[in-house]
Amino acid sequence: MSDEGDDPGSVRAGVHVGEALKARRDAAQSRLQHWRSLAEQASEAVSHADPILSSGHLTRINGLVMEAAGLKLPLGSTCKVYPNVGAPVEAEVVGFSGEKLFLMPSDDLYGLSPGAQVMAVEPAIAPPKVGQRGNKRRRAIDRAKQVPVGESMLGRVVDGVGRPLDGKGVLRPETQRSLQSRPYNPMGRAPIEHVLDVGVRAINGMLTVGRGQRMGLFAGSGVGKSMLLGMMARYTTAEVIVVGLIGERGREVKEFIDQILGEPGMKRAVVVASPADTGPLMRLQGAAYATTLAEYFRDQGKHVLLIMDSLTRYAMAQREIALAIGEPPATRGYPPSVFARMPQLVERAGNGPEGGGSITAFYTVLAEGDDQQDPIADAARAILDGHIVLTRALGDAGHYPAIDIEQSISRAMVNLIEPDHLNRIRRFKVLFSRYQRARDLIVVGAYVPGTDPVLDEAVKLYPRMEKYLQQNFGESAEFEESVTGLKALFADEAGGAAA
């Protein structure tokens, strides 16, 4: 007789084995879950832990430069020097010699003593996430000092490292960015092909500026640079305005904001102020910070007007640092590093990729003694896309804005305007220049009408040309209005000749 089923004992043994295996699997799964939870907790704790930072000590202070030993840090690193009493002094590595580091402070040095502790400050790096491609700060330049940026910065006044100066409370920026940025691929920039209306008739009509263009405002002291900058900030069609007041008098900061820029201008503006009484490092950082803010808004697809007053003070700050660490002077006391840093700053402005945002920049250049051949003025003229020259003679004569139209030029203008507009500009300059050369003869009555037909036309049109170039501070002149006014100037003359 054959078996019709399994042995009951074997069945019970099989059930016990299955239950034992299931219990083992459950226990293993529980242990795995336990260790996984511990690992996640440890990872979370490590992510919030302060990094182990190397430290050294202060060995010498020579003028503004501090020397430290016991640290090996790359150029551009940020440090903090701790006095016996009081808050630490922030500094940046600007050079080294052997085992010594040269540090430039951004604050006062009062209270520091020999042997003061020097601690490296490493920007916080977010822990890697699943699916993240590499580290966003894989290059040394990305690990420079981080500064706040974001839409919430609009309407605020900050110093060169993002600390508020306007008394409106703490900043709550959306994100942070490196103070220094990577060089922009020139093949990735959109061409300059759209006009930017700055609200100034002489510039719109005679020196047309395009989005993404970088212009220099060349003048001596007290000729009206700040007033002209304020007019452009008030009346421009740019969506965001970033103003960098670098190395100027502290009194001028509040005056520029309250009286020149005004409340309407501040609503869409950020002001970075590093006045003359701050250290050279803070002035350098102020210029870099203003540019970083402009880059952020450009990357958001906005059209930005960057106003920096002044590029000369930026160069002087770099000269102070370079001479302090022993770099030999070259042209009129300026070391070679000055002329290397200027294009690095200026090239950060300009257009982004096709269809993106833009940074149109105006840099003021202080011509010492009204000398247009000053080495900084000469270097700036070579790296910018045009220059607007303000002369003291026009300012003293009550001609405002005091733009010398003969010495000024916009290199991108020919690609922005119509041929008829360009021809009128050339004719305007020919007549204006001819009148200026013969001005003395005309004033003393030595010129006989009919001798030079071109000069006769210039004499007839000069009052209207001079009026066209002048504009009150509270007056705005849109681009189309400026072009129409230039056309009407010669149309009136043509109509009078026909009659």
Short mmCIF file of C-alpha atoms in Angstrom, two decimals:
data_model
loop_
_atom_site.label_atom_id
_atom_site.label_comp_id
_atom_site.label_asym_id
_atom_site.label_seq_id
_atom_site.Cartn_x
_atom_site.Cartn_y
_atom_site.Cartn_z
CA MET A 1 0.00 0.00 0.00
CA SER A 2 1.54 3.37 -1.13
CA ASP A 3 1.87 6.55 1.00
CA GLU A 4 -0.92 9.06 0.40
CA GLY A 5 0.76 11.97 2.32
CA ASP A 6 3.95 13.18 4.07
CA ASP A 7 4.97 12.00 7.49
CA PRO A 8 3.42 14.37 10.08
CA GLY A 9 6.73 14.55 11.91
CA SER A 10 8.55 15.69 8.79
CA VAL A 11 5.91 18.34 8.16
CA ARG A 12 6.26 19.71 11.68
CA ALA A 13 10.07 19.75 11.35
CA GLY A 14 9.80 21.65 8.05
CA VAL A 15 7.50 24.21 9.64
CA HIS A 16 9.92 24.76 12.50
CA VAL A 17 12.84 25.22 10.06
CA GLY A 18 10.86 27.77 8.03
CA GLU A 19 9.89 29.69 11.15
CA ALA A 20 13.50 29.69 12.33
CA LEU A 21 14.73 31.00 8.99
CA LYS A 22 12.08 33.72 8.98
CA ALA A 23 13.02 34.72 12.53
CA ARG A 24 16.67 34.92 11.51
CA ARG A 25 15.81 37.09 8.49
CA ASP A 26 13.67 39.39 10.65
CA ALA A 27 16.45 39.69 13.20
CA ALA A 28 19.03 40.43 10.50
CA GLN A 29 16.72 43.01 8.94
CA SER A 30 16.18 44.61 12.35
CA ARG A 31 19.93 44.77 12.99
CA LEU A 32 20.50 46.23 9.50
CA GLN A 33 17.84 48.87 10.09
CA HIS A 34 19.40 49.66 13.46
CA TRP A 35 22.89 50.15 12.00
CA ARG A 36 21.49 52.12 9.08
CA SER A 37 19.74 54.46 11.51
CA LEU A 38 22.96 54.86 13.51
CA ALA A 39 24.90 55.62 10.31
CA GLU A 40 22.36 58.29 9.26
CA GLN A 41 22.49 59.88 12.73
CA ALA A 42 26.30 59.87 12.64
CA SER A 43 26.29 61.39 9.15
CA GLU A 44 23.89 64.10 10.31
CA ALA A 45 26.06 64.83 13.35
CA VAL A 46 29.25 64.98 11.27
CA SER A 47 27.64 67.34 8.76
CA HIS A 48 26.98 69.87 11.55
CA ALA A 49 30.37 69.47 13.21
CA ASP A 50 32.95 72.22 12.90
CA PRO A 51 35.92 71.22 10.72
CA ILE A 52 39.32 70.73 12.28
CA LEU A 53 41.13 73.91 11.30
CA SER A 54 44.88 74.41 11.26
CA SER A 55 46.34 77.29 13.22
CA GLY A 56 49.52 79.31 13.44
CA HIS A 57 50.77 82.37 15.25
CA LEU A 58 51.50 86.01 14.48
CA THR A 59 55.21 86.82 14.25
CA ARG A 60 55.34 90.38 12.89
CA ILE A 61 53.30 93.40 11.86
CA ASN A 62 54.93 95.76 9.37
CA GLY A 63 52.62 98.63 8.49
CA LEU A 64 49.41 96.99 7.29
CA VAL A 65 50.96 93.60 6.55
CA MET A 66 50.99 90.81 9.13
CA GLU A 67 53.37 87.87 9.04
CA ALA A 68 52.29 84.48 10.36
CA ALA A 69 54.10 81.18 10.84
CA GLY A 70 52.86 77.64 11.37
CA LEU A 71 50.29 77.70 8.57
CA LYS A 72 50.43 76.52 4.98
CA LEU A 73 47.56 78.15 3.09
CA PRO A 74 47.06 79.07 -0.58
CA LEU A 75 46.73 82.65 -1.81
CA GLY A 76 43.31 84.15 -1.25
CA SER A 77 42.56 82.08 1.85
CA THR A 78 40.73 83.79 4.71
CA CYS A 79 42.12 83.78 8.26
CA LYS A 80 41.14 85.14 11.65
CA VAL A 81 43.69 86.57 14.06
CA TYR A 82 42.61 86.35 17.70
CA PRO A 83 43.76 89.08 20.10
CA ASN A 84 43.97 88.55 23.85
CA VAL A 85 40.79 90.59 24.32
CA GLY A 86 38.11 91.50 21.81
CA ALA A 87 36.79 90.26 18.50
CA PRO A 88 39.07 88.50 15.99
CA VAL A 89 40.55 90.39 13.05
CA GLU A 90 39.75 88.96 9.62
CA ALA A 91 42.59 88.83 7.10
CA GLU A 92 43.43 87.35 3.71
CA VAL A 93 46.58 85.61 2.51
CA VAL A 94 48.15 87.95 -0.05
CA GLY A 95 51.60 86.40 -0.33
CA PHE A 96 54.20 84.14 1.27
CA SER A 97 57.98 83.79 1.59
CA GLY A 98 59.37 80.46 2.68
CA GLU A 99 57.41 79.39 5.77
CA LYS A 100 55.98 82.86 6.36
CA LEU A 101 52.54 83.98 5.23
CA PHE A 102 51.74 87.62 4.48
CA LEU A 103 48.26 88.60 5.66
CA MET A 104 46.32 91.76 4.84
CA PRO A 105 43.64 92.67 7.40
CA SER A 106 40.16 93.87 6.53
CA ASP A 107 39.69 95.44 9.99
CA ASP A 108 41.75 97.52 12.41
CA LEU A 109 44.84 95.91 13.96
CA TYR A 110 44.37 97.37 17.43
CA GLY A 111 44.81 94.84 20.23
CA LEU A 112 46.97 92.34 18.35
CA SER A 113 50.15 91.17 20.07
CA PRO A 114 53.13 88.92 19.19
CA GLY A 115 52.14 85.26 19.11
CA ALA A 116 48.43 85.91 18.55
CA GLN A 117 46.67 82.81 17.26
CA VAL A 118 45.95 82.72 13.52
CA MET A 119 43.18 80.35 12.44
CA ALA A 120 42.29 79.36 8.89
CA VAL A 121 38.68 79.93 7.87
CA GLU A 122 37.41 77.36 5.39
CA PRO A 123 34.06 78.02 3.68
CA ALA A 124 31.45 75.47 4.73
CA ILE A 125 30.92 72.79 2.09
CA ALA A 126 27.58 71.01 1.95
CA PRO A 127 27.83 67.20 2.28
CA PRO A 128 27.47 65.33 -1.01
CA LYS A 129 24.00 64.12 -1.92
CA VAL A 130 22.85 61.08 -3.87
CA GLY A 131 22.84 61.90 -7.57
CA GLN A 132 24.98 65.03 -7.18
CA ARG A 133 27.62 65.32 -9.89
CA GLY A 134 30.90 66.19 -8.23
CA ASN A 135 31.67 69.04 -5.85
CA LYS A 136 30.64 72.52 -6.90
CA ARG A 137 33.81 73.91 -5.32
CA ARG A 138 36.31 71.64 -7.00
CA ARG A 139 38.42 74.60 -8.15
CA ALA A 140 40.50 76.82 -5.88
CA ILE A 141 38.76 80.02 -7.04
CA ASP A 142 35.40 78.58 -5.92
CA ARG A 143 36.72 78.24 -2.39
CA ALA A 144 37.30 81.98 -1.99
CA LYS A 145 35.35 84.02 0.54
CA GLN A 146 31.58 83.51 0.32
CA VAL A 147 29.29 86.57 0.26
CA PRO A 148 25.48 86.91 0.43
CA VAL A 149 23.49 87.46 -2.77
CA GLY A 150 19.80 87.37 -3.67
CA GLU A 151 16.67 89.34 -4.49
CA SER A 152 16.37 90.43 -0.85
CA MET A 153 19.52 92.54 -1.32
CA LEU A 154 17.60 95.08 -3.41
CA GLY A 155 17.19 98.37 -1.55
CA ARG A 156 20.04 97.58 0.87
CA VAL A 157 23.40 99.22 1.58
CA VAL A 158 26.21 96.87 2.60
CA ASP A 159 29.97 96.95 3.09
CA GLY A 160 32.58 95.03 1.12
CA VAL A 161 31.79 91.67 2.73
CA GLY A 162 28.00 91.95 2.92
CA ARG A 163 27.47 93.46 6.37
CA PRO A 164 24.49 95.88 6.40
CA LEU A 165 25.21 99.59 6.80
CA ASP A 166 21.68 100.98 6.46
CA GLY A 167 20.27 100.02 9.85
CA LYS A 168 17.45 97.99 8.30
CA GLY A 169 18.24 94.81 10.19
CA VAL A 170 20.11 91.66 9.33
CA LEU A 171 20.29 90.36 5.80
CA ARG A 172 18.38 87.24 4.84
CA PRO A 173 19.95 86.36 1.49
CA GLU A 174 18.68 83.51 -0.63
CA THR A 175 22.15 82.09 -1.21
CA GLN A 176 25.88 82.81 -1.14
CA ARG A 177 28.49 83.06 -3.85
CA SER A 178 32.25 83.11 -4.09
CA LEU A 179 33.75 86.60 -4.09
CA GLN A 180 35.83 85.61 -7.11
CA SER A 181 34.36 83.96 -10.20
CA ARG A 182 35.78 81.79 -12.93
CA PRO A 183 36.80 83.43 -16.20
CA TYR A 184 33.86 83.62 -18.62
CA ASN A 185 34.20 81.75 -21.90
CA PRO A 186 34.31 84.52 -24.54
CA MET A 187 32.60 82.24 -27.08
CA GLY A 188 29.66 81.85 -24.71
CA ARG A 189 28.80 85.55 -24.57
CA ALA A 190 25.97 87.04 -26.60
CA PRO A 191 27.02 89.94 -28.88
CA ILE A 192 26.21 93.55 -28.00
CA GLU A 193 23.23 94.30 -30.23
CA HIS A 194 20.58 95.99 -28.05
CA VAL A 195 20.61 99.62 -26.96
CA LEU A 196 20.52 100.43 -23.24
CA ASP A 197 18.70 103.68 -22.53
CA VAL A 198 20.56 105.59 -19.79
CA GLY A 199 18.33 108.67 -19.80
CA VAL A 200 21.12 111.12 -20.69
CA ARG A 201 20.68 112.84 -24.09
CA ALA A 202 24.38 113.35 -24.86
CA ILE A 203 25.08 109.64 -24.25
CA ASN A 204 21.94 108.23 -25.86
CA GLY A 205 22.25 110.39 -28.96
CA MET A 206 26.02 110.77 -29.44
CA LEU A 207 27.63 107.88 -27.51
CA THR A 208 24.99 105.17 -27.69
CA VAL A 209 25.59 102.36 -25.19
CA GLY A 210 24.53 98.74 -25.67
CA ARG A 211 23.54 96.07 -23.18
CA GLY A 212 26.67 94.31 -21.99
CA GLN A 213 29.01 97.18 -22.88
CA ARG A 214 31.70 98.36 -20.45
CA MET A 215 32.32 102.08 -20.45
CA GLY A 216 34.75 104.34 -18.62
CA LEU A 217 33.88 107.75 -17.19
CA PHE A 218 37.15 109.74 -17.20
CA ALA A 219 37.40 112.96 -15.20
CA GLY A 220 39.28 114.87 -12.57
CA SER A 221 37.88 115.47 -9.12
CA GLY A 222 34.85 117.73 -8.76
CA VAL A 223 33.79 117.71 -12.41
CA GLY A 224 30.41 116.01 -11.92
CA LYS A 225 31.01 112.25 -12.17
CA SER A 226 28.71 111.38 -9.28
CA MET A 227 25.87 113.54 -10.59
CA LEU A 228 26.09 111.92 -14.03
CA LEU A 229 26.15 108.46 -12.47
CA GLY A 230 23.10 109.38 -10.41
CA MET A 231 21.22 110.48 -13.53
CA MET A 232 21.96 107.17 -15.25
CA ALA A 233 20.92 105.20 -12.16
CA ARG A 234 17.64 107.13 -11.93
CA TYR A 235 16.60 107.08 -15.58
CA THR A 236 18.08 103.87 -17.00
CA THR A 237 15.83 101.13 -18.36
CA ALA A 238 17.98 98.43 -16.69
CA GLU A 239 16.04 96.15 -14.34
CA VAL A 240 18.62 96.10 -11.53
CA ILE A 241 21.26 98.64 -10.51
CA VAL A 242 24.37 97.68 -8.54
CA VAL A 243 26.45 100.59 -7.25
CA GLY A 244 29.97 100.12 -5.91
CA LEU A 245 31.32 103.17 -4.03
CA ILE A 246 34.98 102.26 -3.67
CA GLY A 247 37.48 104.49 -1.86
CA GLU A 248 35.30 107.59 -1.94
CA ARG A 249 34.69 109.98 0.94
CA GLY A 250 32.33 108.60 3.57
CA ARG A 251 30.20 111.73 3.40
CA GLU A 252 29.50 111.08 -0.28
CA VAL A 253 28.01 107.64 0.37
CA LYS A 254 24.89 108.93 2.12
CA GLU A 255 24.65 111.94 -0.21
CA PHE A 256 24.76 109.68 -3.27
CA ILE A 257 22.03 107.43 -1.86
CA ASP A 258 19.69 110.12 -0.49
CA GLN A 259 20.15 113.02 -2.90
CA ILE A 260 21.48 111.59 -6.16
CA LEU A 261 20.11 108.04 -6.38
CA GLY A 262 16.93 108.84 -4.48
CA GLU A 263 14.16 106.56 -3.24
CA PRO A 264 12.96 105.52 -6.74
CA GLY A 265 16.46 104.44 -7.70
CA MET A 266 17.08 102.54 -4.45
CA LYS A 267 14.02 100.33 -4.94
CA ARG A 268 15.84 98.39 -7.67
CA ALA A 269 19.40 98.98 -6.48
CA VAL A 270 22.05 97.47 -4.22
CA VAL A 271 24.81 99.73 -2.92
CA VAL A 272 28.19 98.34 -1.82
CA ALA A 273 30.17 100.97 0.08
CA SER A 274 33.87 100.68 0.95
CA PRO A 275 34.86 104.29 1.67
CA ALA A 276 38.36 105.72 1.87
CA ASP A 277 38.77 105.08 5.61
CA THR A 278 38.53 101.29 5.15
CA GLY A 279 41.60 99.17 4.49
CA PRO A 280 42.86 98.37 1.00
CA LEU A 281 41.66 94.77 1.27
CA MET A 282 38.12 95.92 2.03
CA ARG A 283 38.20 98.23 -0.99
CA LEU A 284 39.31 95.37 -3.24
CA GLN A 285 36.62 93.12 -1.81
CA GLY A 286 34.00 95.85 -2.21
CA ALA A 287 34.65 96.08 -5.95
CA ALA A 288 34.64 92.29 -6.29
CA TYR A 289 31.42 92.03 -4.23
CA ALA A 290 29.58 94.59 -6.36
CA THR A 291 30.58 92.59 -9.44
CA THR A 292 29.48 89.32 -7.79
CA LEU A 293 26.04 90.79 -7.07
CA ALA A 294 25.74 91.95 -10.68
CA GLU A 295 26.73 88.47 -11.90
CA TYR A 296 24.05 86.88 -9.72
CA PHE A 297 21.28 89.05 -11.18
CA ARG A 298 22.63 88.53 -14.71
CA ASP A 299 22.45 84.76 -14.17
CA GLN A 300 18.80 85.22 -13.20
CA GLY A 301 18.18 86.63 -16.70
CA LYS A 302 18.02 90.29 -15.65
CA HIS A 303 19.63 93.28 -17.35
CA VAL A 304 21.92 94.95 -14.82
CA LEU A 305 23.55 98.37 -14.74
CA LEU A 306 26.79 98.18 -12.73
CA ILE A 307 28.18 101.54 -11.60
CA MET A 308 31.61 101.53 -9.96
CA ASP A 309 33.09 104.69 -8.52
CA SER A 310 35.97 104.37 -8.88
CA LEU A 311 38.25 101.99 -10.77
CA THR A 312 41.19 104.21 -9.86
CA ARG A 313 40.64 103.69 -6.11
CA TYR A 314 40.51 99.95 -6.77
CA ALA A 315 43.88 100.16 -8.51
CA MET A 316 45.30 102.24 -5.67
CA ALA A 317 44.15 99.65 -3.12
CA GLN A 318 45.93 96.91 -5.05
CA ARG A 319 49.03 99.14 -5.23
CA GLU A 320 49.02 99.55 -1.43
CA ILE A 321 48.88 95.78 -0.91
CA ALA A 322 51.47 94.96 -3.58
CA LEU A 323 54.01 97.50 -2.33
CA ALA A 324 53.46 96.41 1.29
CA ILE A 325 54.42 92.80 0.51
CA GLY A 326 57.50 93.84 -1.46
CA GLU A 327 56.41 93.89 -5.11
CA PRO A 328 58.63 96.33 -7.04
CA PRO A 329 56.95 99.43 -8.50
CA ALA A 330 56.84 99.89 -12.27
CA THR A 331 54.88 102.64 -14.03
CA ARG A 332 54.57 105.74 -11.83
CA GLY A 333 54.75 103.65 -8.68
CA TYR A 334 52.13 101.10 -9.79
CA PRO A 335 53.35 97.47 -9.55
CA PRO A 336 52.63 95.05 -12.43
CA SER A 337 49.93 93.23 -10.43
CA VAL A 338 47.73 96.35 -10.62
CA PHE A 339 47.54 96.12 -14.39
CA ALA A 340 46.84 92.37 -14.14
CA ARG A 341 43.96 92.76 -11.64
CA MET A 342 42.10 95.48 -13.54
CA PRO A 343 41.12 93.38 -16.61
CA GLN A 344 40.22 90.46 -14.33
CA LEU A 345 37.62 92.66 -12.65
CA VAL A 346 36.34 94.36 -15.80
CA GLU A 347 36.00 91.14 -17.83
CA ARG A 348 33.50 89.77 -15.31
CA ALA A 349 30.96 92.30 -16.63
CA GLY A 350 29.30 91.98 -20.03
CA ASN A 351 26.65 89.81 -21.64
CA GLY A 352 25.73 86.33 -20.57
CA PRO A 353 24.72 83.57 -23.03
CA GLU A 354 22.20 84.14 -25.82
CA GLY A 355 18.78 84.95 -24.41
CA GLY A 356 20.15 85.55 -20.92
CA GLY A 357 20.89 88.60 -18.81
CA SER A 358 23.56 91.27 -19.18
CA ILE A 359 25.80 93.56 -17.14
CA THR A 360 26.33 97.02 -18.60
CA ALA A 361 29.10 98.62 -16.57
CA PHE A 362 30.25 102.20 -16.05
CA TYR A 363 33.61 102.58 -14.29
CA THR A 364 34.76 106.02 -13.22
CA VAL A 365 38.45 106.69 -13.73
CA LEU A 366 39.96 109.57 -11.77
CA ALA A 367 42.50 111.36 -13.97
CA GLU A 368 45.04 112.82 -11.53
CA GLY A 369 45.53 116.48 -12.33
CA ASP A 370 43.14 116.06 -15.28
CA ASP A 371 45.91 114.05 -16.98
CA GLN A 372 44.27 111.71 -19.49
CA GLN A 373 47.62 109.92 -19.96
CA ASP A 374 47.72 108.76 -16.34
CA PRO A 375 48.80 105.06 -16.35
CA ILE A 376 45.52 103.85 -14.82
CA ALA A 377 43.48 105.97 -17.24
CA ASP A 378 45.57 104.71 -20.14
CA ALA A 379 45.21 101.05 -19.09
CA ALA A 380 41.46 101.43 -18.49
CA ARG A 381 40.96 103.03 -21.90
CA ALA A 382 42.54 99.94 -23.50
CA ILE A 383 40.40 97.33 -21.71
CA LEU A 384 37.01 99.10 -21.85
CA ASP A 385 34.51 99.28 -24.72
CA GLY A 386 34.52 103.06 -24.83
CA HIS A 387 35.17 106.14 -22.73
CA ILE A 388 33.28 109.30 -21.80
CA VAL A 389 35.56 112.19 -20.91
CA LEU A 390 34.41 114.98 -18.59
CA THR A 391 36.49 118.16 -18.71
CA ARG A 392 36.94 120.83 -16.07
CA ALA A 393 36.72 123.64 -18.64
CA LEU A 394 33.16 122.65 -19.57
CA GLY A 395 32.21 122.21 -15.91
CA ASP A 396 33.59 125.64 -15.01
CA ALA A 397 31.59 127.14 -17.89
CA GLY A 398 28.34 125.74 -16.49
CA HIS A 399 28.00 123.15 -19.25
CA TYR A 400 26.35 120.13 -17.66
CA PRO A 401 26.95 117.27 -18.06
CA ALA A 402 30.53 118.29 -18.81
CA ILE A 403 31.03 115.65 -21.54
CA ASP A 404 33.76 116.43 -24.03
CA ILE A 405 32.09 114.95 -27.09
CA GLU A 406 35.28 115.19 -29.19
CA GLN A 407 37.39 113.03 -26.85
CA SER A 408 34.63 110.52 -26.05
CA ILE A 409 33.75 107.38 -28.00
CA SER A 410 31.51 104.30 -27.81
CA ARG A 411 33.15 101.40 -29.64
CA ALA A 412 29.99 99.30 -29.88
CA MET A 413 27.83 102.14 -31.21
CA VAL A 414 28.21 101.34 -34.92
CA ASN A 415 26.51 97.96 -34.40
CA LEU A 416 23.61 99.46 -32.43
CA ILE A 417 22.26 102.39 -34.45
CA GLU A 418 20.91 103.06 -37.92
CA PRO A 419 23.23 104.41 -40.66
CA ASP A 420 21.35 107.73 -40.77
CA HIS A 421 21.87 108.18 -37.04
CA LEU A 422 25.58 107.42 -37.39
CA ASN A 423 25.94 109.93 -40.25
CA ARG A 424 24.32 112.66 -38.13
CA ILE A 425 26.72 111.92 -35.27
CA ARG A 426 29.69 112.24 -37.61
CA ARG A 427 28.37 115.49 -39.05
CA PHE A 428 27.72 116.83 -35.53
CA LYS A 429 31.31 116.05 -34.49
CA VAL A 430 32.78 117.61 -37.64
CA LEU A 431 30.89 120.86 -37.13
CA PHE A 432 31.45 120.95 -33.38
CA SER A 433 35.19 120.32 -33.75
CA ARG A 434 35.56 122.91 -36.52
CA TYR A 435 33.90 125.54 -34.33
CA GLN A 436 36.11 124.71 -31.32
CA ARG A 437 39.31 125.08 -33.37
CA ALA A 438 38.24 128.50 -34.68
CA ARG A 439 36.61 129.68 -31.45
CA ASP A 440 39.27 132.26 -30.58
CA LEU A 441 39.11 133.80 -34.06
CA ILE A 442 35.33 134.01 -33.89
CA VAL A 443 35.33 135.60 -30.43
CA VAL A 444 37.76 138.40 -31.37
CA GLY A 445 35.99 138.99 -34.69
CA ALA A 446 38.96 137.92 -36.83
CA TYR A 447 36.99 135.34 -38.82
CA VAL A 448 35.35 136.58 -42.01
CA PRO A 449 32.08 134.76 -42.85
CA GLY A 450 32.18 133.02 -46.24
CA THR A 451 35.84 131.99 -45.95
CA ASP A 452 35.01 128.43 -44.84
CA PRO A 453 31.53 127.04 -45.71
CA VAL A 454 31.84 124.26 -43.10
CA LEU A 455 32.77 126.75 -40.39
CA ASP A 456 29.90 129.01 -41.47
CA GLU A 457 27.51 126.11 -40.91
CA ALA A 458 29.16 125.31 -37.59
CA VAL A 459 28.76 128.92 -36.38
CA LYS A 460 25.09 128.85 -37.31
CA LEU A 461 24.35 125.52 -35.60
CA TYR A 462 26.65 125.82 -32.58
CA PRO A 463 24.07 127.29 -30.12
CA ARG A 464 21.64 124.47 -30.92
CA MET A 465 24.40 121.82 -30.71
CA GLU A 466 25.53 123.13 -27.34
CA LYS A 467 21.96 123.13 -26.05
CA TYR A 468 21.49 119.55 -27.27
CA LEU A 469 24.48 118.38 -25.20
CA GLN A 470 23.25 120.04 -22.00
CA GLN A 471 20.68 118.57 -19.62
CA ASN A 472 19.40 119.40 -16.14
CA PHE A 473 19.82 116.84 -13.36
CA GLY A 474 16.07 116.41 -12.89
CA GLU A 475 15.43 115.94 -16.62
CA SER A 476 15.23 112.56 -18.33
CA ALA A 477 15.85 112.11 -22.06
CA GLU A 478 14.82 108.76 -23.50
CA PHE A 479 16.72 107.16 -26.38
CA GLU A 480 14.04 107.78 -29.03
CA GLU A 481 13.67 111.36 -27.87
CA SER A 482 17.44 111.86 -28.10
CA VAL A 483 17.59 110.46 -31.63
CA THR A 484 14.63 112.59 -32.71
CA GLY A 485 16.25 115.69 -31.22
CA LEU A 486 19.46 115.09 -33.15
CA LYS A 487 17.51 114.60 -36.36
CA ALA A 488 15.50 117.78 -35.75
CA LEU A 489 18.69 119.77 -35.15
CA PHE A 490 19.84 119.21 -38.73
CA ALA A 491 16.32 119.18 -40.17
CA ASP A 492 15.77 122.73 -38.91
CA GLU A 493 19.02 123.81 -40.54
CA ALA A 494 18.10 122.11 -43.82
CA GLY A 495 14.67 123.75 -43.77
CA GLY A 496 16.22 127.18 -43.18
CA ALA A 497 18.66 126.68 -46.06
CA ALA A 498 15.85 125.64 -48.42
CA ALA A 499 13.83 128.70 -47.51
#
